[in-house]
Amino acid sequence: MPTVFLSHGAPPLVDDALWVSQLTAWSGELPTPSAILIVSAHWEAAPLTIGSTDANTPLTHDFWGFPARYSDVTYAPPGAGGLASEVEALMPDSEPVRHDADRRLDHGAYVPLTVMYPHAAIPVLQISLPTLDPERLLSLGERLRPLRQNGVLIIGSGFTTHGLPFLTDPSPGAEPPGWSVDFDHWTRERLAVGDVDSLIDFRTRAPGMPYAHPTIEHFSPLFVALGASGDPGQRPKQVIDGYWMGLAKRSIELS
């Protein structure tokens, strides 16, 4: 099973016909997962925390300022209790694991999944980002890698640029700012040559910083996906590019 880093966007991104068509086509080309393990930019918790495996646990609507219809969305895939046990078993004794029975899926998880797997038939488990350190997240991904042999799709959900405070035009079709374009082009090039060292050091090497990521949680899930892949230095398939609200929505698939 491949691993994926995708740019998930805010809830209104589901109204973007292009993004929806791209995600739908992408999921149609992927093998059907036995389960989905997702880490989102919107859940930071240390130590590593495993979310609810009960499909009745409400979604985490961790946003505000949008029309009520976005908060009325439901998505209740089967709980992945067995996967939760496997994740915990893969962690070394030096890495404690917590469980949060009240935390289900946040919008970084369920928004793209409502497009990719709208029937909610595949078990889904969300785990936290236990750190924002790229090297530690690579190691976390490496520990999770064996799950792919059992058909588990591992998804890192963030956004390739996320400089919301610096956007002057928040409309969906806005011209991307120079810092967003520069960071996105740099990321494309570093991925194309498998330059993991530069990606790890993006805070000092990438153009457009710190505007592209005034806080870094939206780029961090990339490193879980890289670590879980067969080779973090591979040249991944860059499936989605372009911009939404001026933010780069580059998304990749790794073997």
XYZ file of N, CA and C in Angstrom, residues 15-209:
585
model
N -16.049 22.464 -1.614
C -16.830 23.153 -2.638
C -16.001 23.455 -3.886
N -14.712 23.142 -3.830
C -13.829 23.389 -4.958
C -13.889 22.182 -5.896
N -14.516 22.366 -7.037
C -14.757 21.239 -7.940
C -13.460 20.597 -8.412
N -12.427 21.404 -8.637
C -11.163 20.849 -9.108
C -10.545 19.952 -8.045
N -10.460 20.428 -6.812
C -9.855 19.637 -5.739
C -10.638 18.338 -5.535
N -11.952 18.442 -5.534
C -12.780 17.249 -5.355
C -12.521 16.255 -6.476
N -12.439 16.727 -7.713
C -12.202 15.811 -8.829
C -10.809 15.187 -8.729
N -9.828 15.966 -8.288
C -8.470 15.432 -8.154
C -8.407 14.359 -7.068
N -8.989 14.637 -5.918
C -8.965 13.651 -4.832
C -9.754 12.405 -5.202
N -10.883 12.585 -5.858
C -11.704 11.439 -6.242
C -10.949 10.549 -7.226
N -10.314 11.166 -8.211
C -9.547 10.385 -9.184
C -8.385 9.677 -8.517
N -7.716 10.355 -7.602
C -6.572 9.782 -6.894
C -6.982 8.556 -6.098
N -8.033 8.681 -5.321
C -8.468 7.546 -4.497
C -8.901 6.377 -5.377
N -9.443 6.680 -6.556
C -9.847 5.616 -7.463
C -8.677 4.839 -8.026
N -7.497 5.472 -8.055
C -6.297 4.807 -8.566
C -5.543 4.047 -7.478
N -5.814 4.362 -6.223
C -5.132 3.674 -5.123
C -5.738 2.296 -4.899
N -4.946 1.330 -4.425
C -5.544 0.063 -3.988
C -6.542 0.332 -2.857
N -7.556 -0.486 -2.773
C -8.539 -0.302 -1.705
C -7.906 -0.648 -0.360
N -7.854 0.298 0.574
C -7.210 0.005 1.866
C -8.036 -0.945 2.724
N -7.333 -1.718 3.542
C -8.027 -2.499 4.564
C -8.423 -1.603 5.728
N -7.647 -0.539 5.941
C -7.911 0.453 6.980
C -7.083 1.690 6.645
N -7.402 2.798 7.285
C -6.688 4.057 7.064
C -6.164 4.555 8.396
N -4.886 4.887 8.420
C -4.264 5.513 9.584
C -3.884 6.919 9.177
N -4.364 7.920 9.885
C -4.150 9.300 9.467
C -3.605 10.134 10.616
N -2.656 10.983 10.272
C -2.122 11.966 11.213
C -2.371 13.335 10.601
N -2.939 14.229 11.381
C -3.381 15.518 10.878
C -2.642 16.649 11.576
N -2.478 17.752 10.839
C -1.855 18.943 11.412
C -2.638 19.502 12.587
N -3.886 19.090 12.727
C -4.756 19.697 13.723
C -4.833 18.934 15.039
N -3.962 17.954 15.190
C -3.927 17.263 16.485
C -2.490 17.044 16.898
N -2.019 17.908 17.778
C -0.709 17.766 18.385
C -0.920 17.308 19.820
N -0.348 16.198 20.189
C -0.451 15.690 21.556
C 0.710 14.753 21.821
N 1.382 14.997 22.908
C 2.485 14.131 23.325
C 2.171 13.573 24.705
N 2.519 12.285 24.925
C 3.123 11.370 23.960
C 2.136 10.990 22.850
N 2.582 10.128 21.952
C 1.711 9.678 20.876
C 0.366 9.251 21.449
N -0.697 9.792 20.869
C -2.038 9.516 21.380
C -2.883 8.893 20.273
N -3.562 7.840 20.621
C -4.429 7.109 19.702
C -5.862 7.558 19.940
N -6.526 7.960 18.877
C -7.889 8.452 18.997
C -8.911 7.348 19.180
N -10.139 7.762 19.284
C -11.243 6.837 19.535
C -11.382 5.807 18.407
N -11.729 4.608 18.791
C -12.037 3.552 17.823
C -13.536 3.269 17.769
N -14.308 4.139 18.387
C -15.761 3.999 18.415
C -16.367 4.908 17.354
N -17.064 4.319 16.404
C -17.646 5.108 15.312
C -18.697 6.088 15.805
N -19.181 5.918 17.013
C -20.193 6.827 17.564
C -19.597 8.071 18.202
N -18.276 8.111 18.349
C -17.641 9.307 18.895
C -17.790 10.451 17.900
N -18.283 11.608 18.327
C -18.522 12.708 17.386
C -17.235 13.194 16.722
N -17.395 13.721 15.523
C -16.269 14.367 14.854
C -15.812 15.587 15.657
N -14.545 15.929 15.483
C -14.000 17.121 16.124
C -14.104 18.275 15.130
N -15.080 19.143 15.336
C -15.268 20.300 14.462
C -14.398 21.441 14.997
N -13.121 21.380 14.660
C -12.121 22.285 15.225
C -11.929 23.510 14.335
N -13.016 24.221 14.079
C -12.956 25.414 13.232
C -14.134 26.295 13.604
N -14.079 27.525 13.161
C -15.155 28.470 13.449
C -15.186 29.516 12.342
N -16.283 30.274 12.302
C -16.396 31.327 11.313
C -16.925 30.880 9.968
N -17.337 29.615 9.863
C -17.879 29.102 8.607
C -19.381 28.880 8.756
N -20.133 28.827 7.651
C -21.563 28.525 7.733
C -21.825 27.209 8.458
N -22.997 27.122 9.070
C -23.337 25.981 9.911
C -23.294 24.664 9.148
N -23.503 24.694 7.845
C -23.564 23.434 7.089
C -22.252 22.660 7.168
N -21.142 23.370 7.390
C -19.871 22.661 7.511
C -19.758 21.933 8.853
N -20.423 22.450 9.853
C -20.429 21.782 11.163
C -21.460 20.671 11.236
N -22.368 20.641 10.264
C -23.407 19.602 10.243
C -22.933 18.333 9.541
N -21.732 18.366 8.977
C -21.207 17.209 8.259
C -21.027 16.034 9.214
N -21.396 14.860 8.765
C -21.151 13.633 9.525
C -20.279 12.696 8.700
N -19.481 11.916 9.389
C -18.640 10.908 8.733
C -18.290 9.896 9.811
N -18.821 8.698 9.680
C -18.685 7.710 10.751
C -18.187 6.379 10.200
N -16.935 6.300 9.801
C -16.381 5.018 9.347
C -16.247 4.055 10.519
N -16.135 2.771 10.249
C -15.951 1.812 11.343
C -14.710 2.138 12.168
N -14.786 1.863 13.449
C -13.619 2.032 14.307
C -12.559 0.997 13.979
N -11.321 1.358 14.244
C -10.205 0.479 13.883
C -9.482 0.030 15.153
N -10.191 -0.734 15.980
C -9.606 -1.181 17.241
C -8.392 -2.063 17.047
N -8.452 -2.958 16.070
C -7.305 -3.827 15.814
C -6.099 -3.037 15.364
N -6.328 -2.033 14.519
C -5.229 -1.187 14.052
C -4.632 -0.409 15.212
N -5.468 0.061 16.114
C -4.963 0.777 17.286
C -4.012 -0.104 18.090
N -4.369 -1.362 18.253
C -3.505 -2.295 18.988
C -2.190 -2.522 18.250
N -2.257 -2.602 16.925
C -1.040 -2.787 16.133
C -0.121 -1.576 16.250
N -0.691 -0.374 16.192
C 0.113 0.838 16.324
C 0.826 0.852 17.669
N 0.094 0.546 18.706
C 0.699 0.549 20.045
C 1.810 -0.485 20.138
N 1.611 -1.652 19.533
C 2.622 -2.704 19.594
C 3.891 -2.337 18.842
N 3.778 -1.456 17.856
C 4.942 -1.055 17.065
C 5.798 0.002 17.756
N 5.291 0.589 18.823
C 6.046 1.622 19.521
C 7.003 1.003 20.535
N 8.240 1.472 20.608
C 9.198 0.926 21.583
C 8.808 1.309 23.006
N 9.373 0.588 23.959
C 9.069 0.862 25.371
C 9.431 2.292 25.762
N 10.374 2.874 25.060
C 10.797 4.241 25.366
C 9.829 5.293 24.851
N 8.833 4.860 24.083
C 7.842 5.786 23.526
C 6.468 5.445 24.096
N 6.063 6.097 25.178
C 4.746 5.790 25.764
C 3.617 6.167 24.814
N 2.504 5.506 24.988
C 1.330 5.726 24.137
C 0.133 5.998 25.031
N -0.640 7.008 24.663
C -1.874 7.316 25.363
C -3.060 6.986 24.460
N -4.232 6.940 25.079
C -5.480 6.770 24.336
C -6.425 7.895 24.742
N -7.125 8.451 23.766
C -8.114 9.491 24.027
C -9.437 9.037 23.429
N -10.294 8.490 24.282
C -11.555 7.913 23.817
C -12.553 8.978 23.371
N -12.254 10.249 23.647
C -13.176 11.317 23.278
C -12.768 12.030 21.989
N -11.642 11.629 21.412
C -11.105 12.328 20.231
C -11.261 11.437 19.012
N -12.099 11.857 18.079
C -12.322 11.051 16.881
C -11.532 11.656 15.710
N -12.186 12.134 14.700
C -11.527 12.669 13.515
C -11.732 14.175 13.447
N -10.646 14.932 13.229
C -10.782 16.377 13.027
C -10.889 16.677 11.531
N -11.023 17.969 11.196
C -11.312 18.280 9.792
C -10.130 17.987 8.875
N -8.915 17.922 9.434
C -7.776 17.519 8.625
C -7.856 16.064 8.202
N -8.678 15.293 8.913
C -8.870 13.881 8.579
C -10.161 13.661 7.789
N -11.281 14.119 8.340
C -12.534 13.721 7.707
C -12.851 14.506 6.443
N -12.377 15.760 6.320
C -12.700 16.515 5.109
C -12.181 15.803 3.853
N -10.895 15.459 3.766
C -10.470 14.737 2.556
C -11.085 13.354 2.436
N -11.325 12.682 3.572
C -11.877 11.330 3.493
C -13.319 11.320 2.994
N -14.076 12.384 3.269
C -15.443 12.430 2.744
C -15.447 12.485 1.218
N -14.351 12.952 0.640
C -14.220 13.001 -0.816
C -13.622 11.703 -1.355
N -12.565 11.222 -0.693
C -11.854 10.044 -1.188
C -12.636 8.760 -0.953
N -13.275 8.654 0.205
C -14.005 7.434 0.576
C -15.358 7.832 1.165
N -16.239 8.369 0.324
C -17.477 8.975 0.819
C -18.437 8.008 1.489
N -18.307 6.717 1.215
C -19.247 5.760 1.801
C -18.871 5.386 3.233
N -17.735 5.858 3.695
C -17.295 5.634 5.082
C -17.315 4.157 5.455
N -16.910 3.311 4.522
C -16.945 1.868 4.753
C -15.616 1.319 5.252
N -14.547 2.114 5.162
C -13.206 1.643 5.528
C -12.881 2.113 6.941
N -12.422 1.233 7.824
C -12.064 1.654 9.183
C -10.982 2.735 9.163
N -11.142 3.719 10.025
C -10.205 4.844 10.092
C -9.762 5.050 11.537
N -8.461 5.289 11.690
C -7.898 5.608 13.003
C -7.047 6.856 12.862
N -7.245 7.813 13.759
C -6.382 8.992 13.787
C -5.459 8.909 14.993
N -4.187 9.255 14.760
C -3.224 9.373 15.843
C -2.690 10.799 15.858
N -2.143 11.200 16.987
C -1.667 12.569 17.134
C -0.283 12.752 16.531
N 0.070 14.012 16.307
C 1.449 14.394 16.061
C 2.113 14.543 17.428
N 2.992 13.630 17.815
C 3.577 13.715 19.150
C 4.715 14.723 19.242
N 5.157 15.228 18.105
C 6.258 16.181 18.031
C 6.169 16.877 16.683
N 6.851 17.999 16.550
C 6.967 18.652 15.251
C 8.379 18.539 14.702
N 9.205 17.756 15.347
C 10.581 17.572 14.904
C 10.598 16.625 13.700
N 11.073 17.083 12.533
C 11.008 16.247 11.334
C 11.708 14.902 11.476
N 12.860 14.855 12.119
C 13.584 13.589 12.228
C 12.833 12.602 13.116
N 12.233 13.082 14.178
C 11.454 12.188 15.040
C 10.195 11.702 14.314
N 9.615 12.554 13.484
C 8.442 12.128 12.722
C 8.813 11.128 11.634
N 9.975 11.284 11.043
C 10.463 10.259 10.121
C 10.582 8.918 10.828
N 11.125 8.935 12.039
C 11.266 7.695 12.813
C 9.911 7.102 13.155
N 8.946 7.952 13.481
C 7.594 7.456 13.742
C 7.045 6.772 12.500
N 7.212 7.408 11.344
C 6.742 6.797 10.110
C 7.398 5.457 9.842
N 8.701 5.357 10.125
C 9.416 4.091 9.927
C 8.825 2.995 10.803
N 8.460 3.333 12.023
C 7.860 2.333 12.915
C 6.497 1.879 12.398
N 5.782 2.793 11.755
C 4.447 2.463 11.241
C 4.501 1.723 9.906
N 5.642 1.713 9.261
C 5.782 1.167 7.908
C 5.239 -0.258 7.766
N 5.465 -1.169 8.731
C 4.959 -2.543 8.543
C 3.452 -2.633 8.331
N 2.703 -1.641 8.778
C 1.249 -1.684 8.609
C 0.846 -1.720 7.142
N 1.681 -1.172 6.297
C 1.368 -1.129 4.866
C 1.277 -2.530 4.271
N 2.014 -3.471 4.848
C 1.965 -4.846 4.335
C 0.600 -5.479 4.547
N -0.175 -4.918 5.476
C -1.520 -5.430 5.736
C -2.587 -4.569 5.067
N -2.174 -3.744 4.130
C -3.142 -2.961 3.370
C -3.579 -1.669 4.014
N -2.845 -1.206 5.027
C -3.217 0.043 5.704
C -2.673 1.232 4.912
N -3.540 2.165 4.594
C -3.139 3.403 3.933
C -2.765 4.420 5.004
N -1.507 4.849 4.994
C -1.026 5.833 5.956
C -1.046 7.199 5.286
N -1.758 8.137 5.898
C -1.945 9.472 5.330
C -1.403 10.517 6.295
N -0.538 11.389 5.784
C -0.175 12.607 6.491
C -0.969 13.746 5.882
N -1.747 14.437 6.694
C -2.657 15.467 6.195
C -2.246 16.830 6.733
N -1.829 17.723 5.827
C -1.416 19.059 6.237
C -1.728 20.053 5.137
N -0.760 20.914 4.804
C -0.886 21.812 3.665
C 0.513 22.284 3.320
N 0.838 22.288 2.024
C 2.220 22.565 1.623
C 2.643 23.989 1.966
N 1.744 24.950 1.897
C 1.988 26.253 2.520
C 0.762 26.610 3.346
N 0.981 27.376 4.421
C -0.132 27.640 5.336
C 0.042 28.987 6.039
N 0.459 29.990 5.273
C 0.686 31.302 5.870
C -0.569 32.143 5.952
N -1.571 31.644 6.655
C -2.859 32.338 6.729
C -2.748 33.787 7.189
N -1.893 34.105 8.189
C -1.845 35.499 8.646
C -1.348 36.473 7.582
N -0.722 35.964 6.538
C -0.100 36.832 5.546
C -0.865 36.882 4.228
N -2.060 36.298 4.197
C -2.880 36.354 2.990
C -3.615 37.692 2.934
N -3.542 38.338 1.801
C -4.274 39.589 1.616
C -5.569 39.388 0.844
N -5.679 38.264 0.161
C -6.900 37.942 -0.581
C -7.270 36.495 -0.258
N -8.263 36.289 0.616
C -8.620 34.920 1.020
C -9.612 34.223 0.105
N -9.858 34.766 -1.088
C -10.808 34.119 -1.987
C -10.195 32.843 -2.566
N -11.009 31.846 -2.882
C -10.479 30.558 -3.338
C -9.548 30.656 -4.540
N -9.845 31.550 -5.470
C -9.028 31.643 -6.672
C -7.975 32.736 -6.625
N -7.593 33.161 -5.429
C -6.653 34.269 -5.279
C -5.301 33.959 -5.919
N -4.657 34.999 -6.405
C -3.295 34.871 -6.910
C -2.382 34.491 -5.742
N -1.591 33.430 -5.860
C -0.747 33.030 -4.730
C 0.350 34.053 -4.467
N 0.605 34.361 -3.205
C 1.703 35.276 -2.875
C 3.048 34.676 -3.275
N 4.032 35.540 -3.448
C 5.351 35.074 -3.852
C 5.945 34.072 -2.894
N 5.730 34.279 -1.590
C 6.303 33.339 -0.613
C 5.695 31.952 -0.743
N 4.417 31.885 -1.123
C 3.768 30.584 -1.291
C 4.298 29.880 -2.534
N 4.442 30.628 -3.613
C 4.970 30.071 -4.861
C 6.411 29.612 -4.669
N 7.223 30.445 -4.027
C 8.639 30.109 -3.844
C 8.801 28.841 -3.005
N 8.054 28.743 -1.909
C 8.156 27.560 -1.053
C 7.662 26.324 -1.789
N 6.562 26.460 -2.516
C 6.001 25.321 -3.241
C 6.963 24.827 -4.314
N 7.560 25.740 -5.072
C 8.503 25.333 -6.120
C 9.727 24.649 -5.500
N 10.187 25.179 -4.384
C 11.326 24.567 -3.696
C 10.974 23.152 -3.230
N 9.778 22.990 -2.658
C 9.344 21.669 -2.200
C 9.242 20.696 -3.366
N 8.665 21.162 -4.460
C 8.563 20.307 -5.656
C 9.944 19.826 -6.097
N 10.898 20.740 -6.121
C 12.243 20.385 -6.584
C 12.948 19.458 -5.608
N 12.813 19.701 -4.326
C 13.478 18.841 -3.333
C 12.873 17.437 -3.356
N 11.562 17.336 -3.515
C 10.934 16.026 -3.631
C 11.378 15.324 -4.905
N 11.509 16.080 -5.981
C 11.849 15.487 -7.276
C 13.229 14.855 -7.289
N 14.113 15.318 -6.414
C 15.462 14.735 -6.353
C 15.675 13.930 -5.072
N 14.622 13.755 -4.282
C 14.736 12.949 -3.063
C 15.640 13.557 -2.019
N 15.644 14.876 -1.918
C 16.542 15.581 -0.998
C 15.895 15.693 0.386
N 15.914 14.599 1.123
C 15.273 14.564 2.431
C 15.971 15.486 3.416
N 17.292 15.585 3.333
C 18.030 16.437 4.273
C 17.565 17.889 4.181
N 17.376 18.381 2.961
C 16.897 19.756 2.817
C 15.468 19.902 3.314
N 14.626 18.916 3.042
C 13.251 18.978 3.534
C 13.219 19.013 5.054
N 14.059 18.211 5.690
C 14.133 18.218 7.151
C 14.488 19.605 7.671
N 15.362 20.285 6.948
C 15.863 21.600 7.366
C 15.106 22.730 6.670
N 13.828 22.509 6.361
C 13.073 23.477 5.564
C 12.965 24.838 6.240
N 12.992 24.866 7.556
C 12.810 26.149 8.248
C 13.934 27.131 7.949
N 15.108 26.626 7.642
C 16.227 27.525 7.332
C 16.606 27.512 5.858
N 16.261 26.460 5.131
C 16.686 26.358 3.733
C 15.634 26.804 2.727
N 14.374 26.705 3.070
C 13.331 26.946 2.074
C 13.060 28.431 1.900
N 12.966 28.905 0.648
C 12.532 30.281 0.418
C 11.074 30.453 0.834
N 10.718 31.659 1.175
C 9.338 31.912 1.590
C 9.087 31.748 3.069
N 10.094 31.272 3.799
C 9.941 31.146 5.246
C 10.301 32.476 5.913
